[in-house]
DNA sequence: AGCTGAACTTTACATCGTAAAGATTATACA
DNA sequence: TGTATAATCTTTACGATGTAAAGTTCAGCT
């Protein structure tokens, strides 16, 4: 807090924050250990006091991204708790919006952890939390009769995959322009969700 | 052909091939320009005679991966041309199998090109070709009554997203073990496709 | 006050992408 | 056929990167 040079006090979190800032400004390409250290105002080897290697820092940044995503989804979930059709649509839409607003962070979250089978237990934990929330939503929708009965975890994977695949193809520029001109992203999402839902979801 | 040191003869393709080999053996982390050059038996700067920079080589490798995927899908498409339900299932399954067999190549294909808006026209071309094939399959399935009528390109995005998202979440280790133990991947695929299909798809 | 260990810096090194200049070969044109 | 020119490849060089090792500073305990 007071001292300047040594014992930053909370360098670990400062590095994660610095990493997210660089990710926003410079994208994945600019995310080097040294640049993160510089952004946090410490020497280039300082991160090694808190992270085993670059992968570990990346994992921590991904975990932070996951937490932010979780928070956003949670808010949407509470706001639409007693309107299951809207819940399904809006939580999916929030997922997509997050991916659009922080594309580099989002891509990092889904392209890092398994590099080596190092556990990164925080990452696994928040990932599981995310899935559990999704299963909850599915169960609510099942009880409301807008998703078919059956194993909620299996349906959750199916729904998640559909939404995740859509935004991924989008971010990678795989969805042809001709399609995007005709149907805005929100329409594509609604359409895909309607493939899954038993009753029609509308705006 | 004959001379050894200079004028390799077909270095461009040799580099692409070398890149795919390294991708299989060492994964994305081992894919450096220098390692690719060494694998092809040339000096580390030789690739610059054929590729503008590393990104361009990566794009070429991705394009080659896309071609291989396209070939596999084409074979499956021809084998199941007059059995639409099997066509839909098997071409999706082939997509997933490819991703499982060459995960690093697959991930590269869907995580590179847009780095800068450099055109990489070959990549765009083969990507469009892939989408067109998918639209064809969708239309066949619509005519057979196993996919609902409507704009085929929109449905194609939906189907592709579903399959792509499923295997992506899988490769990134996001699908909980508990789910995988209960339902093998093929079952999860069938389940997801059945969410979309109007008539039941079976084995 | 002095010891100990954690947090941070400095130095060093191998590897990376890439630029520049030199060497070698193929090709086009006289 | 001989030679200029361009294409292909090598060599050398440089800055940036990840990381190891050793040195420095500081907090807290005895």
JSON list of N, CA, C and O (backbone and C1' of nucleotides) in Angstrom, two decimals, chain D:
[
{"chain": "D", "resi": 1, "resn": "DT", "atom": "P", "xyz": [24.66, -24.47, -76.55]},
{"chain": "D", "resi": 1, "resn": "DT", "atom": "O5'", "xyz": [26.06, -23.75, -76.54]},
{"chain": "D", "resi": 1, "resn": "DT", "atom": "C5'", "xyz": [26.52, -23.13, -77.78]},
{"chain": "D", "resi": 1, "resn": "DT", "atom": "C4'", "xyz": [26.90, -21.73, -77.44]},
{"chain": "D", "resi": 1, "resn": "DT", "atom": "C3'", "xyz": [27.33, -21.56, -75.99]},
{"chain": "D", "resi": 1, "resn": "DT", "atom": "O3'", "xyz": [28.39, -20.60, -75.93]},
{"chain": "D", "resi": 1, "resn": "DT", "atom": "C1'", "xyz": [25.45, -20.17, -76.43]},
{"chain": "D", "resi": 2, "resn": "DG", "atom": "P", "xyz": [29.35, -20.60, -74.61]},
{"chain": "D", "resi": 2, "resn": "DG", "atom": "O5'", "xyz": [29.03, -19.15, -74.01]},
{"chain": "D", "resi": 2, "resn": "DG", "atom": "C5'", "xyz": [29.17, -18.01, -74.85]},
{"chain": "D", "resi": 2, "resn": "DG", "atom": "C4'", "xyz": [28.41, -16.83, -74.24]},
{"chain": "D", "resi": 2, "resn": "DG", "atom": "C3'", "xyz": [28.72, -16.59, -72.76]},
{"chain": "D", "resi": 2, "resn": "DG", "atom": "O3'", "xyz": [28.92, -15.19, -72.59]},
{"chain": "D", "resi": 2, "resn": "DG", "atom": "C1'", "xyz": [26.38, -16.79, -73.08]},
{"chain": "D", "resi": 3, "resn": "DT", "atom": "P", "xyz": [29.68, -14.61, -71.31]},
{"chain": "D", "resi": 3, "resn": "DT", "atom": "O5'", "xyz": [28.57, -13.59, -70.75]},
{"chain": "D", "resi": 3, "resn": "DT", "atom": "C5'", "xyz": [27.78, -12.85, -71.69]},
{"chain": "D", "resi": 3, "resn": "DT", "atom": "C4'", "xyz": [26.47, -12.43, -71.05]},
{"chain": "D", "resi": 3, "resn": "DT", "atom": "C3'", "xyz": [26.58, -12.08, -69.55]},
{"chain": "D", "resi": 3, "resn": "DT", "atom": "O3'", "xyz": [25.81, -10.92, -69.32]},
{"chain": "D", "resi": 3, "resn": "DT", "atom": "C1'", "xyz": [24.84, -13.59, -69.89]},
{"chain": "D", "resi": 4, "resn": "DA", "atom": "P", "xyz": [26.24, -9.84, -68.21]},
{"chain": "D", "resi": 4, "resn": "DA", "atom": "O5'", "xyz": [24.83, -9.26, -67.74]},
{"chain": "D", "resi": 4, "resn": "DA", "atom": "C5'", "xyz": [23.99, -8.66, -68.72]},
{"chain": "D", "resi": 4, "resn": "DA", "atom": "C4'", "xyz": [22.53, -8.93, -68.39]},
{"chain": "D", "resi": 4, "resn": "DA", "atom": "C3'", "xyz": [22.10, -8.43, -67.00]},
{"chain": "D", "resi": 4, "resn": "DA", "atom": "O3'", "xyz": [20.83, -7.82, -67.13]},
{"chain": "D", "resi": 4, "resn": "DA", "atom": "C1'", "xyz": [21.62, -10.74, -67.20]},
{"chain": "D", "resi": 5, "resn": "DT", "atom": "P", "xyz": [20.27, -6.85, -65.96]},
{"chain": "D", "resi": 5, "resn": "DT", "atom": "O5'", "xyz": [19.05, -7.68, -65.41]},
{"chain": "D", "resi": 5, "resn": "DT", "atom": "C5'", "xyz": [18.27, -8.46, -66.32]},
{"chain": "D", "resi": 5, "resn": "DT", "atom": "C4'", "xyz": [17.42, -9.44, -65.55]},
{"chain": "D", "resi": 5, "resn": "DT", "atom": "C3'", "xyz": [17.09, -9.02, -64.11]},
{"chain": "D", "resi": 5, "resn": "DT", "atom": "O3'", "xyz": [15.72, -9.24, -63.91]},
{"chain": "D", "resi": 5, "resn": "DT", "atom": "C1'", "xyz": [17.96, -11.21, -64.12]},
{"chain": "D", "resi": 6, "resn": "DA", "atom": "P", "xyz": [14.98, -8.45, -62.67]},
{"chain": "D", "resi": 6, "resn": "DA", "atom": "O5'", "xyz": [14.07, -9.65, -62.13]},
{"chain": "D", "resi": 6, "resn": "DA", "atom": "C5'", "xyz": [13.59, -10.62, -63.06]},
{"chain": "D", "resi": 6, "resn": "DA", "atom": "C4'", "xyz": [13.47, -11.95, -62.37]},
{"chain": "D", "resi": 6, "resn": "DA", "atom": "C3'", "xyz": [12.94, -11.87, -60.93]},
{"chain": "D", "resi": 6, "resn": "DA", "atom": "O3'", "xyz": [11.95, -12.86, -60.77]},
{"chain": "D", "resi": 6, "resn": "DA", "atom": "C1'", "xyz": [14.95, -13.10, -60.97]},
{"chain": "D", "resi": 7, "resn": "DA", "atom": "P", "xyz": [11.00, -12.85, -59.52]},
{"chain": "D", "resi": 7, "resn": "DA", "atom": "O5'", "xyz": [11.22, -14.33, -58.95]},
{"chain": "D", "resi": 7, "resn": "DA", "atom": "C5'", "xyz": [11.29, -15.40, -59.86]},
{"chain": "D", "resi": 7, "resn": "DA", "atom": "C4'", "xyz": [11.93, -16.59, -59.20]},
{"chain": "D", "resi": 7, "resn": "DA", "atom": "C3'", "xyz": [11.45, -16.85, -57.76]},
{"chain": "D", "resi": 7, "resn": "DA", "atom": "O3'", "xyz": [11.14, -18.23, -57.64]},
{"chain": "D", "resi": 7, "resn": "DA", "atom": "C1'", "xyz": [13.81, -16.74, -57.82]},
{"chain": "D", "resi": 8, "resn": "DT", "atom": "P", "xyz": [10.49, -18.82, -56.29]},
{"chain": "D", "resi": 8, "resn": "DT", "atom": "O5'", "xyz": [11.72, -19.48, -55.51]},
{"chain": "D", "resi": 8, "resn": "DT", "atom": "C5'", "xyz": [12.48, -20.47, -56.16]},
{"chain": "D", "resi": 8, "resn": "DT", "atom": "C4'", "xyz": [13.73, -20.75, -55.36]},
{"chain": "D", "resi": 8, "resn": "DT", "atom": "C3'", "xyz": [13.48, -21.07, -53.88]},
{"chain": "D", "resi": 8, "resn": "DT", "atom": "O3'", "xyz": [13.95, -22.39, -53.63]},
{"chain": "D", "resi": 8, "resn": "DT", "atom": "C1'", "xyz": [15.32, -19.60, -54.17]},
{"chain": "D", "resi": 9, "resn": "DC", "atom": "P", "xyz": [13.57, -23.08, -52.22]},
{"chain": "D", "resi": 9, "resn": "DC", "atom": "O5'", "xyz": [14.83, -22.74, -51.29]},
{"chain": "D", "resi": 9, "resn": "DC", "atom": "C5'", "xyz": [16.08, -23.38, -51.55]},
{"chain": "D", "resi": 9, "resn": "DC", "atom": "C4'", "xyz": [17.20, -22.63, -50.87]},
{"chain": "D", "resi": 9, "resn": "DC", "atom": "C3'", "xyz": [17.17, -22.60, -49.34]},
{"chain": "D", "resi": 9, "resn": "DC", "atom": "O3'", "xyz": [18.17, -23.47, -48.82]},
{"chain": "D", "resi": 9, "resn": "DC", "atom": "C1'", "xyz": [17.90, -20.53, -50.29]},
{"chain": "D", "resi": 10, "resn": "DT", "atom": "P", "xyz": [18.49, -23.40, -47.22]},
{"chain": "D", "resi": 10, "resn": "DT", "atom": "O5'", "xyz": [19.67, -22.33, -47.14]},
{"chain": "D", "resi": 10, "resn": "DT", "atom": "C5'", "xyz": [20.88, -22.56, -47.88]},
{"chain": "D", "resi": 10, "resn": "DT", "atom": "C4'", "xyz": [21.99, -21.64, -47.39]},
{"chain": "D", "resi": 10, "resn": "DT", "atom": "C3'", "xyz": [22.25, -21.68, -45.88]},
{"chain": "D", "resi": 10, "resn": "DT", "atom": "O3'", "xyz": [23.66, -21.66, -45.66]},
{"chain": "D", "resi": 10, "resn": "DT", "atom": "C1'", "xyz": [21.70, -19.47, -46.54]},
{"chain": "D", "resi": 11, "resn": "DT", "atom": "P", "xyz": [24.24, -21.90, -44.19]},
{"chain": "D", "resi": 11, "resn": "DT", "atom": "O5'", "xyz": [24.78, -20.45, -43.78]},
{"chain": "D", "resi": 11, "resn": "DT", "atom": "C5'", "xyz": [25.19, -19.56, -44.81]},
{"chain": "D", "resi": 11, "resn": "DT", "atom": "C4'", "xyz": [25.46, -18.17, -44.24]},
{"chain": "D", "resi": 11, "resn": "DT", "atom": "C3'", "xyz": [25.76, -18.09, -42.74]},
{"chain": "D", "resi": 11, "resn": "DT", "atom": "O3'", "xyz": [26.93, -17.32, -42.55]},
{"chain": "D", "resi": 11, "resn": "DT", "atom": "C1'", "xyz": [24.00, -16.60, -43.31]},
{"chain": "D", "resi": 12, "resn": "DT", "atom": "P", "xyz": [27.59, -17.10, -41.10]},
{"chain": "D", "resi": 12, "resn": "DT", "atom": "O5'", "xyz": [27.02, -15.69, -40.62]},
{"chain": "D", "resi": 12, "resn": "DT", "atom": "C5'", "xyz": [27.06, -14.58, -41.52]},
{"chain": "D", "resi": 12, "resn": "DT", "atom": "C4'", "xyz": [26.25, -13.42, -40.98]},
{"chain": "D", "resi": 12, "resn": "DT", "atom": "C3'", "xyz": [26.38, -13.17, -39.46]},
{"chain": "D", "resi": 12, "resn": "DT", "atom": "O3'", "xyz": [26.82, -11.84, -39.26]},
{"chain": "D", "resi": 12, "resn": "DT", "atom": "C1'", "xyz": [24.12, -13.09, -40.15]},
{"chain": "D", "resi": 13, "resn": "DA", "atom": "P", "xyz": [27.13, -11.29, -37.78]},
{"chain": "D", "resi": 13, "resn": "DA", "atom": "O5'", "xyz": [25.80, -10.48, -37.44]},
{"chain": "D", "resi": 13, "resn": "DA", "atom": "C5'", "xyz": [25.24, -9.62, -38.43]},
{"chain": "D", "resi": 13, "resn": "DA", "atom": "C4'", "xyz": [23.92, -9.07, -37.94]},
{"chain": "D", "resi": 13, "resn": "DA", "atom": "C3'", "xyz": [23.87, -8.83, -36.43]},
{"chain": "D", "resi": 13, "resn": "DA", "atom": "O3'", "xyz": [23.50, -7.47, -36.19]},
{"chain": "D", "resi": 13, "resn": "DA", "atom": "C1'", "xyz": [21.96, -10.04, -37.16]},
{"chain": "D", "resi": 14, "resn": "DC", "atom": "P", "xyz": [23.57, -6.84, -34.73]},
{"chain": "D", "resi": 14, "resn": "DC", "atom": "O5'", "xyz": [22.04, -6.63, -34.38]},
{"chain": "D", "resi": 14, "resn": "DC", "atom": "C5'", "xyz": [21.18, -6.03, -35.34]},
{"chain": "D", "resi": 14, "resn": "DC", "atom": "C4'", "xyz": [19.75, -6.08, -34.81]},
{"chain": "D", "resi": 14, "resn": "DC", "atom": "C3'", "xyz": [19.69, -5.93, -33.29]},
{"chain": "D", "resi": 14, "resn": "DC", "atom": "O3'", "xyz": [18.71, -4.98, -32.94]},
{"chain": "D", "resi": 14, "resn": "DC", "atom": "C1'", "xyz": [18.53, -7.87, -33.99]},
{"chain": "D", "resi": 15, "resn": "DG", "atom": "P", "xyz": [18.76, -4.35, -31.45]},
{"chain": "D", "resi": 15, "resn": "DG", "atom": "O5'", "xyz": [17.23, -4.49, -31.03]},
{"chain": "D", "resi": 15, "resn": "DG", "atom": "C5'", "xyz": [16.19, -4.18, -31.96]},
{"chain": "D", "resi": 15, "resn": "DG", "atom": "C4'", "xyz": [14.94, -4.97, -31.60]},
{"chain": "D", "resi": 15, "resn": "DG", "atom": "C3'", "xyz": [14.58, -4.91, -30.11]},
{"chain": "D", "resi": 15, "resn": "DG", "atom": "O3'", "xyz": [13.18, -4.77, -29.99]},
{"chain": "D", "resi": 15, "resn": "DG", "atom": "C1'", "xyz": [14.86, -7.15, -30.77]},
{"chain": "D", "resi": 16, "resn": "DA", "atom": "P", "xyz": [12.55, -4.60, -28.52]},
{"chain": "D", "resi": 16, "resn": "DA", "atom": "O5'", "xyz": [11.73, -5.96, -28.31]},
{"chain": "D", "resi": 16, "resn": "DA", "atom": "C5'", "xyz": [10.76, -6.33, -29.26]},
{"chain": "D", "resi": 16, "resn": "DA", "atom": "C4'", "xyz": [10.20, -7.69, -28.91]},
{"chain": "D", "resi": 16, "resn": "DA", "atom": "C3'", "xyz": [9.83, -7.86, -27.42]},
{"chain": "D", "resi": 16, "resn": "DA", "atom": "O3'", "xyz": [8.52, -8.40, -27.33]},
{"chain": "D", "resi": 16, "resn": "DA", "atom": "C1'", "xyz": [11.33, -9.58, -28.11]},
{"chain": "D", "resi": 17, "resn": "DT", "atom": "P", "xyz": [7.84, -8.62, -25.93]},
{"chain": "D", "resi": 17, "resn": "DT", "atom": "O5'", "xyz": [8.07, -10.16, -25.63]},
{"chain": "D", "resi": 17, "resn": "DT", "atom": "C5'", "xyz": [7.53, -11.14, -26.53]},
{"chain": "D", "resi": 17, "resn": "DT", "atom": "C4'", "xyz": [8.06, -12.50, -26.15]},
{"chain": "D", "resi": 17, "resn": "DT", "atom": "C3'", "xyz": [7.87, -12.84, -24.68]},
{"chain": "D", "resi": 17, "resn": "DT", "atom": "O3'", "xyz": [6.80, -13.74, -24.53]},
{"chain": "D", "resi": 17, "resn": "DT", "atom": "C1'", "xyz": [10.02, -13.50, -25.51]},
{"chain": "D", "resi": 18, "resn": "DG", "atom": "P", "xyz": [6.31, -14.04, -23.02]},
{"chain": "D", "resi": 18, "resn": "DG", "atom": "O5'", "xyz": [7.15, -15.33, -22.59]},
{"chain": "D", "resi": 18, "resn": "DG", "atom": "C5'", "xyz": [6.92, -16.55, -23.28]},
{"chain": "D", "resi": 18, "resn": "DG", "atom": "C4'", "xyz": [7.79, -17.64, -22.69]},
{"chain": "D", "resi": 18, "resn": "DG", "atom": "C3'", "xyz": [7.59, -17.88, -21.18]},
{"chain": "D", "resi": 18, "resn": "DG", "atom": "O3'", "xyz": [7.66, -19.28, -20.91]},
{"chain": "D", "resi": 18, "resn": "DG", "atom": "C1'", "xyz": [9.84, -17.23, -21.59]},
{"chain": "D", "resi": 19, "resn": "DT", "atom": "P", "xyz": [7.38, -19.80, -19.43]},
{"chain": "D", "resi": 19, "resn": "DT", "atom": "O5'", "xyz": [8.83, -19.82, -18.79]},
{"chain": "D", "resi": 19, "resn": "DT", "atom": "C5'", "xyz": [9.82, -20.65, -19.38]},
{"chain": "D", "resi": 19, "resn": "DT", "atom": "C4'", "xyz": [11.16, -20.44, -18.73]},
{"chain": "D", "resi": 19, "resn": "DT", "atom": "C3'", "xyz": [11.17, -20.51, -17.19]},
{"chain": "D", "resi": 19, "resn": "DT", "atom": "O3'", "xyz": [12.20, -21.38, -16.81]},
{"chain": "D", "resi": 19, "resn": "DT", "atom": "C1'", "xyz": [12.39, -18.67, -17.94]},
{"chain": "D", "resi": 20, "resn": "DA", "atom": "P", "xyz": [12.01, -22.31, -15.52]},
{"chain": "D", "resi": 20, "resn": "DA", "atom": "O5'", "xyz": [13.51, -22.47, -14.99]},
{"chain": "D", "resi": 20, "resn": "DA", "atom": "C5'", "xyz": [14.54, -22.77, -15.92]},
{"chain": "D", "resi": 20, "resn": "DA", "atom": "C4'", "xyz": [15.82, -22.09, -15.51]},
{"chain": "D", "resi": 20, "resn": "DA", "atom": "C3'", "xyz": [16.16, -22.17, -14.01]},
{"chain": "D", "resi": 20, "resn": "DA", "atom": "O3'", "xyz": [17.47, -22.66, -13.86]},
{"chain": "D", "resi": 20, "resn": "DA", "atom": "C1'", "xyz": [16.34, -19.94, -14.79]},
{"chain": "D", "resi": 21, "resn": "DA", "atom": "P", "xyz": [18.02, -23.09, -12.41]},
{"chain": "D", "resi": 21, "resn": "DA", "atom": "O5'", "xyz": [18.95, -21.87, -11.98]},
{"chain": "D", "resi": 21, "resn": "DA", "atom": "C5'", "xyz": [19.83, -21.31, -12.95]},
{"chain": "D", "resi": 21, "resn": "DA", "atom": "C4'", "xyz": [20.59, -20.14, -12.34]},
{"chain": "D", "resi": 21, "resn": "DA", "atom": "C3'", "xyz": [20.80, -20.25, -10.81]},
{"chain": "D", "resi": 21, "resn": "DA", "atom": "O3'", "xyz": [22.10, -19.82, -10.49]},
{"chain": "D", "resi": 21, "resn": "DA", "atom": "C1'", "xyz": [19.67, -18.24, -11.33]},
{"chain": "D", "resi": 22, "resn": "DA", "atom": "P", "xyz": [22.72, -20.04, -8.99]},
{"chain": "D", "resi": 22, "resn": "DA", "atom": "O5'", "xyz": [23.16, -18.57, -8.60]},
{"chain": "D", "resi": 22, "resn": "DA", "atom": "C5'", "xyz": [23.61, -17.68, -9.63]},
{"chain": "D", "resi": 22, "resn": "DA", "atom": "C4'", "xyz": [23.42, -16.25, -9.20]},
{"chain": "D", "resi": 22, "resn": "DA", "atom": "C3'", "xyz": [23.67, -16.01, -7.70]},
{"chain": "D", "resi": 22, "resn": "DA", "atom": "O3'", "xyz": [24.43, -14.84, -7.54]},
{"chain": "D", "resi": 22, "resn": "DA", "atom": "C1'", "xyz": [21.57, -15.17, -8.30]},
{"chain": "D", "resi": 23, "resn": "DG", "atom": "P", "xyz": [24.97, -14.41, -6.08]},
{"chain": "D", "resi": 23, "resn": "DG", "atom": "O5'", "xyz": [24.38, -12.94, -5.90]},
{"chain": "D", "resi": 23, "resn": "DG", "atom": "C5'", "xyz": [24.48, -12.02, -6.98]},
{"chain": "D", "resi": 23, "resn": "DG", "atom": "C4'", "xyz": [23.49, -10.89, -6.79]},
{"chain": "D", "resi": 23, "resn": "DG", "atom": "C3'", "xyz": [23.52, -10.25, -5.39]},
{"chain": "D", "resi": 23, "resn": "DG", "atom": "O3'", "xyz": [23.51, -8.83, -5.52]},
{"chain": "D", "resi": 23, "resn": "DG", "atom": "C1'", "xyz": [21.32, -10.91, -5.93]},
{"chain": "D", "resi": 24, "resn": "DT", "atom": "P", "xyz": [23.62, -7.93, -4.19]},
{"chain": "D", "resi": 24, "resn": "DT", "atom": "O5'", "xyz": [22.14, -7.41, -3.99]},
{"chain": "D", "resi": 24, "resn": "DT", "atom": "C5'", "xyz": [21.53, -6.59, -4.99]},
{"chain": "D", "resi": 24, "resn": "DT", "atom": "C4'", "xyz": [20.15, -6.15, -4.53]},
{"chain": "D", "resi": 24, "resn": "DT", "atom": "C3'", "xyz": [20.11, -5.52, -3.14]},
{"chain": "D", "resi": 24, "resn": "DT", "atom": "O3'", "xyz": [19.32, -4.35, -3.21]},
{"chain": "D", "resi": 24, "resn": "DT", "atom": "C1'", "xyz": [18.52, -7.25, -3.27]},
{"chain": "D", "resi": 25, "resn": "DT", "atom": "P", "xyz": [19.43, -3.23, -2.06]},
{"chain": "D", "resi": 25, "resn": "DT", "atom": "O5'", "xyz": [17.99, -3.29, -1.41]},
{"chain": "D", "resi": 25, "resn": "DT", "atom": "C5'", "xyz": [16.84, -3.15, -2.25]},
{"chain": "D", "resi": 25, "resn": "DT", "atom": "C4'", "xyz": [15.63, -3.71, -1.53]},
{"chain": "D", "resi": 25, "resn": "DT", "atom": "C3'", "xyz": [15.41, -3.15, -0.11]},
{"chain": "D", "resi": 25, "resn": "DT", "atom": "O3'", "xyz": [14.15, -2.53, -0.11]},
{"chain": "D", "resi": 25, "resn": "DT", "atom": "C1'", "xyz": [15.09, -5.49, -0.20]},
{"chain": "D", "resi": 26, "resn": "DC", "atom": "P", "xyz": [13.73, -1.49, 1.05]},
{"chain": "D", "resi": 26, "resn": "DC", "atom": "O5'", "xyz": [12.67, -2.34, 1.87]},
{"chain": "D", "resi": 26, "resn": "DC", "atom": "C5'", "xyz": [11.57, -2.92, 1.18]},
{"chain": "D", "resi": 26, "resn": "DC", "atom": "C4'", "xyz": [11.00, -4.07, 1.97]},
{"chain": "D", "resi": 26, "resn": "DC", "atom": "C3'", "xyz": [10.68, -3.74, 3.45]},
{"chain": "D", "resi": 26, "resn": "DC", "atom": "O3'", "xyz": [9.29, -3.89, 3.64]},
{"chain": "D", "resi": 26, "resn": "DC", "atom": "C1'", "xyz": [11.72, -5.86, 3.20]},
{"chain": "D", "resi": 27, "resn": "DA", "atom": "P", "xyz": [8.63, -3.22, 4.95]},
{"chain": "D", "resi": 27, "resn": "DA", "atom": "O5'", "xyz": [7.83, -4.45, 5.57]},
{"chain": "D", "resi": 27, "resn": "DA", "atom": "C5'", "xyz": [7.18, -5.36, 4.70]},
{"chain": "D", "resi": 27, "resn": "DA", "atom": "C4'", "xyz": [6.87, -6.64, 5.44]},
{"chain": "D", "resi": 27, "resn": "DA", "atom": "C3'", "xyz": [6.43, -6.44, 6.89]},
{"chain": "D", "resi": 27, "resn": "DA", "atom": "O3'", "xyz": [5.36, -7.33, 7.17]},
{"chain": "D", "resi": 27, "resn": "DA", "atom": "C1'", "xyz": [8.35, -7.84, 6.81]},
{"chain": "D", "resi": 28, "resn": "DG", "atom": "P", "xyz": [4.61, -7.22, 8.58]},
{"chain": "D", "resi": 28, "resn": "DG", "atom": "O5'", "xyz": [5.12, -8.50, 9.38]},
{"chain": "D", "resi": 28, "resn": "DG", "atom": "C5'", "xyz": [5.18, -9.75, 8.70]},
{"chain": "D", "resi": 28, "resn": "DG", "atom": "C4'", "xyz": [5.89, -10.77, 9.58]},
{"chain": "D", "resi": 28, "resn": "DG", "atom": "C3'", "xyz": [5.54, -10.66, 11.07]},
{"chain": "D", "resi": 28, "resn": "DG", "atom": "O3'", "xyz": [5.41, -11.97, 11.60]},
{"chain": "D", "resi": 28, "resn": "DG", "atom": "C1'", "xyz": [7.87, -10.52, 10.80]},
{"chain": "D", "resi": 29, "resn": "DC", "atom": "P", "xyz": [4.73, -12.18, 13.06]},
{"chain": "D", "resi": 29, "resn": "DC", "atom": "O5'", "xyz": [5.69, -13.23, 13.76]},
{"chain": "D", "resi": 29, "resn": "DC", "atom": "C5'", "xyz": [6.26, -14.28, 12.97]},
{"chain": "D", "resi": 29, "resn": "DC", "atom": "C4'", "xyz": [7.60, -14.69, 13.55]},
{"chain": "D", "resi": 29, "resn": "DC", "atom": "C3'", "xyz": [7.59, -14.85, 15.08]},
{"chain": "D", "resi": 29, "resn": "DC", "atom": "O3'", "xyz": [8.08, -16.14, 15.42]},
{"chain": "D", "resi": 29, "resn": "DC", "atom": "C1'", "xyz": [9.43, -13.49, 14.37]},
{"chain": "D", "resi": 30, "resn": "DT", "atom": "P", "xyz": [7.87, -16.71, 16.91]},
{"chain": "D", "resi": 30, "resn": "DT", "atom": "O5'", "xyz": [9.34, -16.69, 17.52]},
{"chain": "D", "resi": 30, "resn": "DT", "atom": "C5'", "xyz": [10.43, -17.22, 16.76]},
{"chain": "D", "resi": 30, "resn": "DT", "atom": "C4'", "xyz": [11.74, -16.77, 17.37]},
{"chain": "D", "resi": 30, "resn": "DT", "atom": "C3'", "xyz": [11.76, -16.81, 18.90]},
{"chain": "D", "resi": 30, "resn": "DT", "atom": "O3'", "xyz": [12.91, -17.51, 19.34]},
{"chain": "D", "resi": 30, "resn": "DT", "atom": "C1'", "xyz": [12.55, -14.73, 18.10]}
]
